[in-house]
Structure formats: C-alpha cells, structure tokens
Tab-separated table of N, CA, C and O in Angstrom:
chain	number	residue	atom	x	y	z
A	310	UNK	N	-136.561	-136.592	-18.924
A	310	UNK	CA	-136.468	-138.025	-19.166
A	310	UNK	C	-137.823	-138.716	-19.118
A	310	UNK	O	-137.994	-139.859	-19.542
A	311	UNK	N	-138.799	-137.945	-18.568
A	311	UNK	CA	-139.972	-138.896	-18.169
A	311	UNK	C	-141.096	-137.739	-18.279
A	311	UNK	O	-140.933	-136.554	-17.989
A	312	UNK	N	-142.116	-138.269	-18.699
A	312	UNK	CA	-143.399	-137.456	-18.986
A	312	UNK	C	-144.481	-137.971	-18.489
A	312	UNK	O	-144.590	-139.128	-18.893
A	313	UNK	N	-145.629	-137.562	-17.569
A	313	UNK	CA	-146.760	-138.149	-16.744
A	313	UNK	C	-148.282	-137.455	-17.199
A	313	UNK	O	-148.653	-136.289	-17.069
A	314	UNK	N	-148.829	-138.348	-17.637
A	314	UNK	CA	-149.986	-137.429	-18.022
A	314	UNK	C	-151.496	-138.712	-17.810
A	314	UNK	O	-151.505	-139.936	-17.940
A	315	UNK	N	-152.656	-137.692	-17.432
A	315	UNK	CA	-153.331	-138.869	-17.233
A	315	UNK	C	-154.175	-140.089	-18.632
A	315	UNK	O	-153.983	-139.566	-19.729
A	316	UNK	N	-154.739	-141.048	-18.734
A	316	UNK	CA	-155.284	-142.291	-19.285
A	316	UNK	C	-155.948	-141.503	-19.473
A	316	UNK	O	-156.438	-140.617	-18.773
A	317	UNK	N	-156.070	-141.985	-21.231
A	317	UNK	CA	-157.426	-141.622	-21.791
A	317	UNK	C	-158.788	-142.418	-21.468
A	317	UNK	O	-159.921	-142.015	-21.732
A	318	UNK	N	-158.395	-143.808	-20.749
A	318	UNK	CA	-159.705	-144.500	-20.251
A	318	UNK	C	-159.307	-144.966	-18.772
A	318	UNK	O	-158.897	-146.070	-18.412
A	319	UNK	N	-159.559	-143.746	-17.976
A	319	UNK	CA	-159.148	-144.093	-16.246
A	319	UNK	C	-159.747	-145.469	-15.923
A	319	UNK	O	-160.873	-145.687	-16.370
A	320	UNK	N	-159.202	-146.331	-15.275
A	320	UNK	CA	-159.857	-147.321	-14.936
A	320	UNK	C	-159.993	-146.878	-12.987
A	320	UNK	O	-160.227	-147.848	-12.267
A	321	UNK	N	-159.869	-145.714	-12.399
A	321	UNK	CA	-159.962	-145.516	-11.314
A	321	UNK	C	-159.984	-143.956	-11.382
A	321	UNK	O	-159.542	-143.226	-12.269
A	322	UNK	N	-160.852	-143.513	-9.768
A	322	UNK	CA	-160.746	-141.922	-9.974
A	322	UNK	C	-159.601	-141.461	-10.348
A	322	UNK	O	-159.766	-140.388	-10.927
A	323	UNK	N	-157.924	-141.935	-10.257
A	323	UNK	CA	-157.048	-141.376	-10.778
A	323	UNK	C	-156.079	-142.529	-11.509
A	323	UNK	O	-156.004	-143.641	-10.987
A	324	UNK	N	-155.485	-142.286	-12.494
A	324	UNK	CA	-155.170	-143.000	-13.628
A	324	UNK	C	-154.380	-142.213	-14.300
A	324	UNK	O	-154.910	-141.416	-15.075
A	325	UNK	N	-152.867	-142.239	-14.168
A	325	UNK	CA	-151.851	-141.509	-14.856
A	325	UNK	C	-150.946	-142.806	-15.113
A	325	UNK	O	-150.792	-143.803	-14.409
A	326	UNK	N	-150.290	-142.393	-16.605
A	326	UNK	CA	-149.071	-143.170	-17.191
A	326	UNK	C	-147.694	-142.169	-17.177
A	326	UNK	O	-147.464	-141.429	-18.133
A	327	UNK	N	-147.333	-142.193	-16.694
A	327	UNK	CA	-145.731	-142.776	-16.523
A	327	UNK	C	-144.378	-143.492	-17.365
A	327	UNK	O	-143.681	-144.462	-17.067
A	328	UNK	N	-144.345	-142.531	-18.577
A	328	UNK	CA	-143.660	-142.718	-19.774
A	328	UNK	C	-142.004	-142.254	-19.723
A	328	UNK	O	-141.651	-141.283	-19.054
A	329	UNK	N	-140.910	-143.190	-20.629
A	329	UNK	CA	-139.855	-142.015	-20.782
A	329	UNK	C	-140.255	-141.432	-22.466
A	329	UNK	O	-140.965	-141.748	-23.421
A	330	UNK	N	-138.972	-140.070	-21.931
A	330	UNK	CA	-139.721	-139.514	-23.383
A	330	UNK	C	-138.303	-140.629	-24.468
A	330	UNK	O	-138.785	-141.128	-25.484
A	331	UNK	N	-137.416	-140.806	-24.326
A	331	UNK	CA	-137.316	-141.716	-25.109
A	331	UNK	C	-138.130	-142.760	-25.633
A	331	UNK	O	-139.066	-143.223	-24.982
A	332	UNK	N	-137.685	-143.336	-27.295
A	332	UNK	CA	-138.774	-144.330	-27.088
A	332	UNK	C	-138.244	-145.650	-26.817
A	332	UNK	O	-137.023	-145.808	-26.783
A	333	UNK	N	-139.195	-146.798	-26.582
A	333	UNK	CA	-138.712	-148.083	-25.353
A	333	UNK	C	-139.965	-148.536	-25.594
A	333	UNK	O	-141.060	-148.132	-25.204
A	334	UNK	N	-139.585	-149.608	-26.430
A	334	UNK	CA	-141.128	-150.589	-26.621
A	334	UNK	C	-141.843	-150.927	-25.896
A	334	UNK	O	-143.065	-150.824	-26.004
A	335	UNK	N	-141.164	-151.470	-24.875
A	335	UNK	CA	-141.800	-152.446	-24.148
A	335	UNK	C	-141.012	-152.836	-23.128
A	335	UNK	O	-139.874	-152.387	-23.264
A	336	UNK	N	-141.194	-153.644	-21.936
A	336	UNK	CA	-140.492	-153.774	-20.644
A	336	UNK	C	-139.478	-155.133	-21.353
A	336	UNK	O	-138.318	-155.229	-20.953
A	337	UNK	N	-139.763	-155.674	-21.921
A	337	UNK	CA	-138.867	-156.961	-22.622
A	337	UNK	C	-137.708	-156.231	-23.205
A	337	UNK	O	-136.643	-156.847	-23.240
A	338	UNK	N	-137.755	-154.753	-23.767
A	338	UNK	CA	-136.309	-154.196	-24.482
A	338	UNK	C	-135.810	-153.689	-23.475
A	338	UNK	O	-134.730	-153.153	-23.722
A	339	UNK	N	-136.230	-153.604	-22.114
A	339	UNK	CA	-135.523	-152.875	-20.873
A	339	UNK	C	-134.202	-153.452	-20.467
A	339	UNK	O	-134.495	-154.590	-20.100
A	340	UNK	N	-132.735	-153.276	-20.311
A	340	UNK	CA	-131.831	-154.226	-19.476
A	340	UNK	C	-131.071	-153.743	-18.132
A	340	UNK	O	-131.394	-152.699	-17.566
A	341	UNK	N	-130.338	-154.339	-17.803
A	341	UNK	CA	-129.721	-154.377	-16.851
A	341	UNK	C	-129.509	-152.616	-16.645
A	341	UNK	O	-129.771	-152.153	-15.535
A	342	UNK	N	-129.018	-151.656	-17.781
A	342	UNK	CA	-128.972	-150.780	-17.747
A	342	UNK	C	-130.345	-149.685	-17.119
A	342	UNK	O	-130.174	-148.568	-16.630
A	343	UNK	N	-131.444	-150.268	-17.279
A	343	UNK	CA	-132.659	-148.857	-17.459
A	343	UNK	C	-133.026	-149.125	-16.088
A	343	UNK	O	-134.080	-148.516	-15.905
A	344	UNK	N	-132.661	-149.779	-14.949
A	344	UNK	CA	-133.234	-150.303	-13.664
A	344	UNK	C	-133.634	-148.642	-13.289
A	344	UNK	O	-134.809	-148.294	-13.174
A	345	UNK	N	-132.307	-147.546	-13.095
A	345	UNK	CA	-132.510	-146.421	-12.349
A	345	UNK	C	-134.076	-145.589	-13.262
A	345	UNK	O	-134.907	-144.905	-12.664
A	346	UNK	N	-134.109	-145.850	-14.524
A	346	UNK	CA	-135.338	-145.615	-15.622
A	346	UNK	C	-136.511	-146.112	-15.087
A	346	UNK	O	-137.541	-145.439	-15.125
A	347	UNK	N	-136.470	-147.344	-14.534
A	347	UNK	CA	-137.827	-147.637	-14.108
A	347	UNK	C	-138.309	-146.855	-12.278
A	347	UNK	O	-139.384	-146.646	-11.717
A	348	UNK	N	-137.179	-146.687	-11.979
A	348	UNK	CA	-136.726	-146.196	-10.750
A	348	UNK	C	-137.544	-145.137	-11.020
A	348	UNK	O	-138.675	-145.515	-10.711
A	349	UNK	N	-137.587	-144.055	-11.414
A	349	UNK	CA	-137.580	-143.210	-12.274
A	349	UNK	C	-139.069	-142.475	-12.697
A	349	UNK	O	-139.512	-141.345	-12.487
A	350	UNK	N	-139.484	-143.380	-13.225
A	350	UNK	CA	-140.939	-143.685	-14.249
A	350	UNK	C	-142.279	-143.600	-12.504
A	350	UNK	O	-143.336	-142.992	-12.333
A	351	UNK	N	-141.598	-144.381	-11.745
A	351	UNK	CA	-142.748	-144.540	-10.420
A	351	UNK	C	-142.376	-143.817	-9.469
A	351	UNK	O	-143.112	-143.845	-8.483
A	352	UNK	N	-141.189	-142.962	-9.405
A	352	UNK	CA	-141.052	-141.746	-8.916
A	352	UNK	C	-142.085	-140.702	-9.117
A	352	UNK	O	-142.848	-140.234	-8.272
A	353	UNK	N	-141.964	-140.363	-10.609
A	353	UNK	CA	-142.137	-139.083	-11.189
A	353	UNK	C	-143.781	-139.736	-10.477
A	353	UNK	O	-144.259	-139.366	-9.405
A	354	UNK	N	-144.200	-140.438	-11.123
A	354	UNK	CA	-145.771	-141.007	-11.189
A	354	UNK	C	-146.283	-140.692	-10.309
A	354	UNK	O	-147.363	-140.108	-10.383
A	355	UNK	N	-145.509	-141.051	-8.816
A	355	UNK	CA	-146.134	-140.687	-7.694
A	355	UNK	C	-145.967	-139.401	-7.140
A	355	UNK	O	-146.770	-138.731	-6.490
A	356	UNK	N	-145.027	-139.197	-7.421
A	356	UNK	CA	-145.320	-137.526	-7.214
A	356	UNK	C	-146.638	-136.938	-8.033
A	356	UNK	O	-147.513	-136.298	-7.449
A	357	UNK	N	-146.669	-137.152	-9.084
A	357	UNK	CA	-147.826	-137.051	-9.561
A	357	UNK	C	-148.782	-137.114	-8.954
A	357	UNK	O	-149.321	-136.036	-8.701
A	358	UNK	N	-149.422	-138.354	-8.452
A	358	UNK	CA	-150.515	-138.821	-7.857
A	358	UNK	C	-150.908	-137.706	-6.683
A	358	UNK	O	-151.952	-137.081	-6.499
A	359	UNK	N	-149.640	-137.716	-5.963
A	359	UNK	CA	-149.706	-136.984	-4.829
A	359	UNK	C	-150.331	-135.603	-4.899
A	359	UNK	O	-151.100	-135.220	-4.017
A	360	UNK	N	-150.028	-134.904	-5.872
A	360	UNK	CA	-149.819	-133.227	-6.074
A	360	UNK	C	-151.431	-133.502	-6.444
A	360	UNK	O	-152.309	-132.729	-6.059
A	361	UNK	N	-151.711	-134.711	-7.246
A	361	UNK	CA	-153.375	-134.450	-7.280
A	361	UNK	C	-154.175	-134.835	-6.226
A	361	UNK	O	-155.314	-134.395	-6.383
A	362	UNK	N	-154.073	-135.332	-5.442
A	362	UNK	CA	-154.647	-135.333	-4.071
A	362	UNK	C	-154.968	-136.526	-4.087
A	362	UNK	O	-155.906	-136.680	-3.304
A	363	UNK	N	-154.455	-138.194	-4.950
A	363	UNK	CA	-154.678	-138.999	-4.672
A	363	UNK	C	-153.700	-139.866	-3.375
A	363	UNK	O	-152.615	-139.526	-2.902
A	364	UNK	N	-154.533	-141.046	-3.055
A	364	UNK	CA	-153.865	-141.723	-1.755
A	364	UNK	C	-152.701	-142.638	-2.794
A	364	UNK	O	-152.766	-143.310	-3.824
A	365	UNK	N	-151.844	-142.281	-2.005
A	365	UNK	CA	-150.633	-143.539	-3.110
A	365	UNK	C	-150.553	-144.227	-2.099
A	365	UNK	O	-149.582	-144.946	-2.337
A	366	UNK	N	-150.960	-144.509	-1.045
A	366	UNK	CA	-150.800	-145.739	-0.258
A	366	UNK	C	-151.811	-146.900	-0.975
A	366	UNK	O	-151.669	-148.096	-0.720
A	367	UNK	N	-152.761	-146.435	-1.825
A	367	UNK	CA	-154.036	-147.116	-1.802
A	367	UNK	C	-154.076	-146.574	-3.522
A	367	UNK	O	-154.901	-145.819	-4.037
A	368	UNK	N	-153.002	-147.183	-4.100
A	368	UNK	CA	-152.311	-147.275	-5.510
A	368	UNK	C	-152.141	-148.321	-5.961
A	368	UNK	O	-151.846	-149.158	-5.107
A	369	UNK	N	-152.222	-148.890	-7.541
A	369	UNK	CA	-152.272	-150.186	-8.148
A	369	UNK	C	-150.736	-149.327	-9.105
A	369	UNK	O	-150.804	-148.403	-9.916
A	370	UNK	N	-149.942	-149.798	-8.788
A	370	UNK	CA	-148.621	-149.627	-9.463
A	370	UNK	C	-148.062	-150.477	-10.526
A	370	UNK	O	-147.309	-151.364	-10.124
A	371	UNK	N	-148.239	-150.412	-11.635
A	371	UNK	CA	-147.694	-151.831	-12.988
A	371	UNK	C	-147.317	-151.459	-14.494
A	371	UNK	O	-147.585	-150.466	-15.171
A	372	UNK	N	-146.717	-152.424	-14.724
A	372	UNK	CA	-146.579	-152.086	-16.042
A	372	UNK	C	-147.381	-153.926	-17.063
A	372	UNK	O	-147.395	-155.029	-16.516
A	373	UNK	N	-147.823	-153.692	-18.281
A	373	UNK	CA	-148.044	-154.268	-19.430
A	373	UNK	C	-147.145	-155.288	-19.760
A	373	UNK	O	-146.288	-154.780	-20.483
A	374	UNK	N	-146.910	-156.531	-19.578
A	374	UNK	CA	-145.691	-157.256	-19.825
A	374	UNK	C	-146.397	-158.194	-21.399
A	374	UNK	O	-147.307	-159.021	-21.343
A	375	UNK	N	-145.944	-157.921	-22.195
A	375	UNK	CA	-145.608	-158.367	-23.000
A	375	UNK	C	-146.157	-159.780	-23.274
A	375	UNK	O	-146.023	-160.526	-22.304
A	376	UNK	N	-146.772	-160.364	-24.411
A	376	UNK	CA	-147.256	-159.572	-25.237
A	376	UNK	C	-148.712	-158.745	-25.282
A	376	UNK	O	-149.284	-158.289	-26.272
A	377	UNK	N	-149.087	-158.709	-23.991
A	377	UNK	CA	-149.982	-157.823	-23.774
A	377	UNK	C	-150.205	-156.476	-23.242
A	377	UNK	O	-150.526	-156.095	-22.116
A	378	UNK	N	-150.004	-155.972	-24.117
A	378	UNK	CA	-149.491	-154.533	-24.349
A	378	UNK	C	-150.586	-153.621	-25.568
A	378	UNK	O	-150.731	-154.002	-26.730
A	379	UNK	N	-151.008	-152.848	-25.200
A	379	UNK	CA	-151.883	-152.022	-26.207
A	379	UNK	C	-151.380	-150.946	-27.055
A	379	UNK	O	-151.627	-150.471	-28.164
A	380	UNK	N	-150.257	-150.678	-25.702
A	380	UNK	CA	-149.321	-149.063	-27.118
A	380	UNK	C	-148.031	-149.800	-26.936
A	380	UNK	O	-147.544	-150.552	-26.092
A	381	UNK	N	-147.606	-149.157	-28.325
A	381	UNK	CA	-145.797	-149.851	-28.211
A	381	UNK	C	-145.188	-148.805	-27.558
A	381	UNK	O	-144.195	-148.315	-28.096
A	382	UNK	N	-145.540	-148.402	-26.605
A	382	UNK	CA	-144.195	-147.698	-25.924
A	382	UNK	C	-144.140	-148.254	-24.537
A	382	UNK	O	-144.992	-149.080	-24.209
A	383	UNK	N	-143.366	-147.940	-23.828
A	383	UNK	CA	-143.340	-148.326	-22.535
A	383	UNK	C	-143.937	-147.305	-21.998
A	383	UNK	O	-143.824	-146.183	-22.491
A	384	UNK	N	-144.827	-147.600	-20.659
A	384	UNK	CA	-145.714	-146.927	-20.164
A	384	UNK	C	-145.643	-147.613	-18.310
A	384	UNK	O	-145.192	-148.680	-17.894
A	385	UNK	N	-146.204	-146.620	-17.677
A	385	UNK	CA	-146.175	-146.998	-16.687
A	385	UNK	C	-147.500	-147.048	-15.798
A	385	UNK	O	-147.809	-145.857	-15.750
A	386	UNK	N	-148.347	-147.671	-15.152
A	386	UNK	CA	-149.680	-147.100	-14.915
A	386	UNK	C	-149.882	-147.139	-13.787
A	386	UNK	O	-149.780	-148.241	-13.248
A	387	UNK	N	-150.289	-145.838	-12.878
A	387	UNK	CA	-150.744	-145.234	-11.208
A	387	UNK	C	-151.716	-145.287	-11.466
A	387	UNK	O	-152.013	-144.374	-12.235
A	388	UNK	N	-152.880	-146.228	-11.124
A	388	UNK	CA	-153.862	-146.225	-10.629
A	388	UNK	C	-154.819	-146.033	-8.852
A	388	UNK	O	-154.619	-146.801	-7.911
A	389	UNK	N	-155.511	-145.198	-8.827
A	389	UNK	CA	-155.604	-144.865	-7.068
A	389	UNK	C	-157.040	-144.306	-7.383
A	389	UNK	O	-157.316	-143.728	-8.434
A	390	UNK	N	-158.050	-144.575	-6.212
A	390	UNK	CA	-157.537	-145.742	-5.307
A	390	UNK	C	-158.152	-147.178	-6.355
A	390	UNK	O	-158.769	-147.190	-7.420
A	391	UNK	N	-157.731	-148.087	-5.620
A	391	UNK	CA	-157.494	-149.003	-6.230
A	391	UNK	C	-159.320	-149.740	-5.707
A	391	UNK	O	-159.884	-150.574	-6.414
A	392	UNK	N	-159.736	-149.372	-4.821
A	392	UNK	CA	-161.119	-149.716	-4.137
A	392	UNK	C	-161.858	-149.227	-5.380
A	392	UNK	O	-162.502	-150.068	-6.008
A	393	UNK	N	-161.835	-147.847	-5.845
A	393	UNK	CA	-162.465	-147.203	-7.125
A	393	UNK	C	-162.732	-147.796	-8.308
A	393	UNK	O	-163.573	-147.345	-9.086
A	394	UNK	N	-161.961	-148.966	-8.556
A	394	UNK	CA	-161.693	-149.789	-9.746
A	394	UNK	C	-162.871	-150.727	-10.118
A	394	UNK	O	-163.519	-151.205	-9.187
A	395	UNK	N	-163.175	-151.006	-11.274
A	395	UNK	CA	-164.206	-151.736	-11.271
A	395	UNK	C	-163.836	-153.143	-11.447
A	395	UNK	O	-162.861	-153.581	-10.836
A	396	UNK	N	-164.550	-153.920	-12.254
A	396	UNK	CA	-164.301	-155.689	-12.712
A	396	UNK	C	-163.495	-155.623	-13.616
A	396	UNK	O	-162.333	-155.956	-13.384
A	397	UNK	N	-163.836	-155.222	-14.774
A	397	UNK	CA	-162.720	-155.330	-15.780
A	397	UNK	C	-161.897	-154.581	-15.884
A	397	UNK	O	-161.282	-154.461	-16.943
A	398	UNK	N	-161.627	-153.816	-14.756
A	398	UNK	CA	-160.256	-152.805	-14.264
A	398	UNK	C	-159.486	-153.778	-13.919
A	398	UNK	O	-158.380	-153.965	-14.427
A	399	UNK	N	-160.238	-154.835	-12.593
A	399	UNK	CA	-158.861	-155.667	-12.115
A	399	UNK	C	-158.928	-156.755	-12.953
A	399	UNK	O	-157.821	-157.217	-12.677
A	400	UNK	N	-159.276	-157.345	-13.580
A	400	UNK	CA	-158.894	-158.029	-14.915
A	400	UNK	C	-157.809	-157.081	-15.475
A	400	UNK	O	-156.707	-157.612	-15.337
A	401	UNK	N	-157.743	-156.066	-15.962
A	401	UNK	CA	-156.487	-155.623	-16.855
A	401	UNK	C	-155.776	-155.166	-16.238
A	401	UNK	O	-154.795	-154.846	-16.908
A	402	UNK	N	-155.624	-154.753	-14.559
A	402	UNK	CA	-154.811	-154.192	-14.238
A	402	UNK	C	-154.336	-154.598	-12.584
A	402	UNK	O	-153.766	-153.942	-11.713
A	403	UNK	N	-155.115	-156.646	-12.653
A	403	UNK	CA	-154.964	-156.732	-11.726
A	403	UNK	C	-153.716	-157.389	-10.740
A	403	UNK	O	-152.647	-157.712	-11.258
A	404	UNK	N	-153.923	-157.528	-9.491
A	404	UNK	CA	-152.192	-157.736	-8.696
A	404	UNK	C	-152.018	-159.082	-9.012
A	404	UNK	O	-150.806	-159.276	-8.918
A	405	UNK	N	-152.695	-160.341	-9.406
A	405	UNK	CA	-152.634	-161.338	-9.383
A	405	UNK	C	-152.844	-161.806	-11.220
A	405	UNK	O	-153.122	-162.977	-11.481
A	406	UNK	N	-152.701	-160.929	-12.189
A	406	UNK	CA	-152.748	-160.825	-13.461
A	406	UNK	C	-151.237	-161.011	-13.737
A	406	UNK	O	-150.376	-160.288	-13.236
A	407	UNK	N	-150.946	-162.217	-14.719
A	407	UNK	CA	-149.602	-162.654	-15.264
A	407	UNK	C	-149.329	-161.474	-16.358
A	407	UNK	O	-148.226	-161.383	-16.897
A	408	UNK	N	-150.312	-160.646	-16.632
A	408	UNK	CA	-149.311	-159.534	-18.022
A	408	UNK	C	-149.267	-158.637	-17.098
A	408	UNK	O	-148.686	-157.672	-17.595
A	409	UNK	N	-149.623	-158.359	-15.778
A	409	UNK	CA	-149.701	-156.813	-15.298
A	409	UNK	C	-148.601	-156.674	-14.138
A	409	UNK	O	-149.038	-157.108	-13.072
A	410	UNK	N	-147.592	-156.298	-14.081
A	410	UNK	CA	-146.519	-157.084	-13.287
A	410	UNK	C	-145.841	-155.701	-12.249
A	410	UNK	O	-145.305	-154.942	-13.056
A	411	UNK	N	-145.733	-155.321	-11.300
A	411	UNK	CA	-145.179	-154.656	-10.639
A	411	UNK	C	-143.832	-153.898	-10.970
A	411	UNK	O	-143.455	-154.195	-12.104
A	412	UNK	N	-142.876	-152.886	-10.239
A	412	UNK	CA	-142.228	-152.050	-10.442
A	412	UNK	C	-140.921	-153.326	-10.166
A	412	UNK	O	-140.141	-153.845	-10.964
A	413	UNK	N	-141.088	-153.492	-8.903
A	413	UNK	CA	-140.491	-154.026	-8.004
A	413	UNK	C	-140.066	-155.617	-9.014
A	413	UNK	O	-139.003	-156.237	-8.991
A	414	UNK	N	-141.623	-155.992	-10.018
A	414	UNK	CA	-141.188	-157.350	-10.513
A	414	UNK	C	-140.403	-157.376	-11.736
A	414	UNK	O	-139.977	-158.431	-12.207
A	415	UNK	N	-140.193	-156.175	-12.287
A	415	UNK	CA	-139.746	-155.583	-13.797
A	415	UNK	C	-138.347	-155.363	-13.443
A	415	UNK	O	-137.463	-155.705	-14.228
A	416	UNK	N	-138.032	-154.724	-12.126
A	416	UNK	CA	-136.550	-154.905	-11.562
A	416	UNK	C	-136.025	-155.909	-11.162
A	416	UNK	O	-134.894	-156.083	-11.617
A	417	UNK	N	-136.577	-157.045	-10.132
A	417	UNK	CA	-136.124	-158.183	-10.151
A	417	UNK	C	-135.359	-159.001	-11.436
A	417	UNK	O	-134.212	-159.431	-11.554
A	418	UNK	N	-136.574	-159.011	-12.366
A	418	UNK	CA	-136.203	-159.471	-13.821
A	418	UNK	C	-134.697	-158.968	-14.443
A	418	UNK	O	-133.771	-159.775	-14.523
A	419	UNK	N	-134.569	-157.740	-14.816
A	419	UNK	CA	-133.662	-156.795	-15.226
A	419	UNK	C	-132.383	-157.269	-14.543
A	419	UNK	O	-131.340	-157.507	-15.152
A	420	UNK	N	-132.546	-157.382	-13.259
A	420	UNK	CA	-131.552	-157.742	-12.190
A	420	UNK	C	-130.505	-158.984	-12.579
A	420	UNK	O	-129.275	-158.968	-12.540
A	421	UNK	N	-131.683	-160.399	-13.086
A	421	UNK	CA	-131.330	-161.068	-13.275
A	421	UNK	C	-130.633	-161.150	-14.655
A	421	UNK	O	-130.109	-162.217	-14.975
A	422	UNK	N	-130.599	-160.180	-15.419
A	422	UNK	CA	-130.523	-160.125	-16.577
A	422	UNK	C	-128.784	-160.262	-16.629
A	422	UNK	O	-128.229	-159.983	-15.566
A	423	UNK	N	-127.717	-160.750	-18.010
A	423	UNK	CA	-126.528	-160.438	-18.192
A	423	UNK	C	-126.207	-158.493	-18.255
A	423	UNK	O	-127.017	-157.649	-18.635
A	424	UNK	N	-124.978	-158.284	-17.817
A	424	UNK	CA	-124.739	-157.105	-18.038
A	424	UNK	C	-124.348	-156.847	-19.723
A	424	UNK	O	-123.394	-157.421	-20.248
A	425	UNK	N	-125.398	-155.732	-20.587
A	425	UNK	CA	-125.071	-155.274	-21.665
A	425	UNK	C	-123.823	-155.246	-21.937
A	425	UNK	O	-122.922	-154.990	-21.137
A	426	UNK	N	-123.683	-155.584	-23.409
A	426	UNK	CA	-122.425	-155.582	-24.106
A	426	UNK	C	-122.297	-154.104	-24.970
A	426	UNK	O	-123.145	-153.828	-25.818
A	427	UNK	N	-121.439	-153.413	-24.745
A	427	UNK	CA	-121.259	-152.339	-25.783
A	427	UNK	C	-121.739	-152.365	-27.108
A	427	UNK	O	-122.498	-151.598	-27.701
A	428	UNK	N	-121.190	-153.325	-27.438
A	428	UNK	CA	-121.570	-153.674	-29.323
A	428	UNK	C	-123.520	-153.729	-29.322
A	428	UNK	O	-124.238	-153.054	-30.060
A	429	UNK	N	-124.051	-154.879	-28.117
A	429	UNK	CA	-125.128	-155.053	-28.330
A	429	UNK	C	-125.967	-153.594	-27.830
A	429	UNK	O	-127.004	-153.144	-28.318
A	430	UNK	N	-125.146	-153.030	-26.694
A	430	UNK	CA	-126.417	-151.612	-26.505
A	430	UNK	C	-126.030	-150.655	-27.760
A	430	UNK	O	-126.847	-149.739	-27.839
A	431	UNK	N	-125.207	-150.604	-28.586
A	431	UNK	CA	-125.419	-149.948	-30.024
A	431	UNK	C	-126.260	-150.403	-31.075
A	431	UNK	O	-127.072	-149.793	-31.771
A	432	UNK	N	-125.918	-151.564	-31.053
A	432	UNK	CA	-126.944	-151.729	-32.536
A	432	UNK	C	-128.553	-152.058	-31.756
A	432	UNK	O	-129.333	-152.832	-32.310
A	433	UNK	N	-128.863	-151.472	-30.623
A	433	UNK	CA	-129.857	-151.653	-30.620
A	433	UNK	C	-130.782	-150.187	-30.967
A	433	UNK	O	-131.948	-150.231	-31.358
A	434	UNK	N	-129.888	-148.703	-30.703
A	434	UNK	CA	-130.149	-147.664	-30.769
A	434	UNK	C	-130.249	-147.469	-32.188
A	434	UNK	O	-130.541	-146.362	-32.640
C-alpha cells in the first residue's frame, strides 16, 4: 500500500517521502475514508527513519497542502533532524508554514469531513 524512498533534494541529513502506491493527488482528494492511509504513510515513514539510524524524536513530519504542492501525488515528508535543516528548508517545510501541515492536521480535517457517499467514492475512481 505504501512505498518510502528517500528526496531527491534532502532538505536535512535524512529526508524520506512516504507515498501510497495508489495514485492520490493531493491531501484535498483525501476523505473521511483514507484517515487509516494517512495513519499508514507516517507509520511506514518512521519505521523508515528509524532502521536508518535517524532520531524521529527530532523529526519534521508534513505533508504539501494544496495548492502548494510540487508533484501531483500525495507524498509524505520525514525530515530528521530537524536542527540539520537549513533557511529555506524551514520556509518549505516549516511547523509554522500554512501549506506544510502536519499528520495529526490532515486528520483533524478529514475528521471533520461528511461521510463518503457510495455513488460519490465511485465516480471518483
């Protein structure tokens, strides 16, 4: 369901995305349904991180919200440590940045969302 591989432009000694292999534009086509998906995406990630010997305590965890977004897929980005990062790292990837939005803030959202309609989760596939 999910594929982890590292950034072609690390913005920190470690820098992995956090993809499903389905495709999923963007966190705006996500609903009520994909919560356990995002669940999911920062699982795998951090296991990731871990097995490479980075600190995930001392991790920048986010996703791209729309419309600032560089690839159309949904992506997920582990950045560690987060001290490693430079200026225009936390510009694009920072905690207080309105496009760069947390795990935790992408579920809230979703949360609030109506529960999918059959008809509408088909014609969206």
């Amino acid at each position: 369901q999910v594929i982890v591989f590292h950034d072609i432009c690390p913005a920190a000694t470690y820098h992995l995305l956090s993809c499903p292999v389905i495709h999923i534009k963007d966190c705006k086509q996500l609903t009520k349904n994909d919560i356990e998906l995002v669940k999911l995406l920062e699982t795998s990630g951090l296991e990731a991180l871990s097995r490479l010997g980075a600190n995930v305590q001392d991790a920048r965890i986010g996703f791209h919200w729309p419309p600032f977004t560089s690839v159309s897929h949904l992506h997920l980005h582990l950045i560690s440590p987060v001290s490693s990062m430079g200026c225009l790292a936390e510009l694009k990837y920072g905690s207080k940045s309105p496009w760069f939005v947390s795990v935790n803030d992408v579920i809230s959202h979703l949360q609030k969302l109506p529960e999918p309609t059959e008809n509408l989760t088909k014609a969206m596939i």
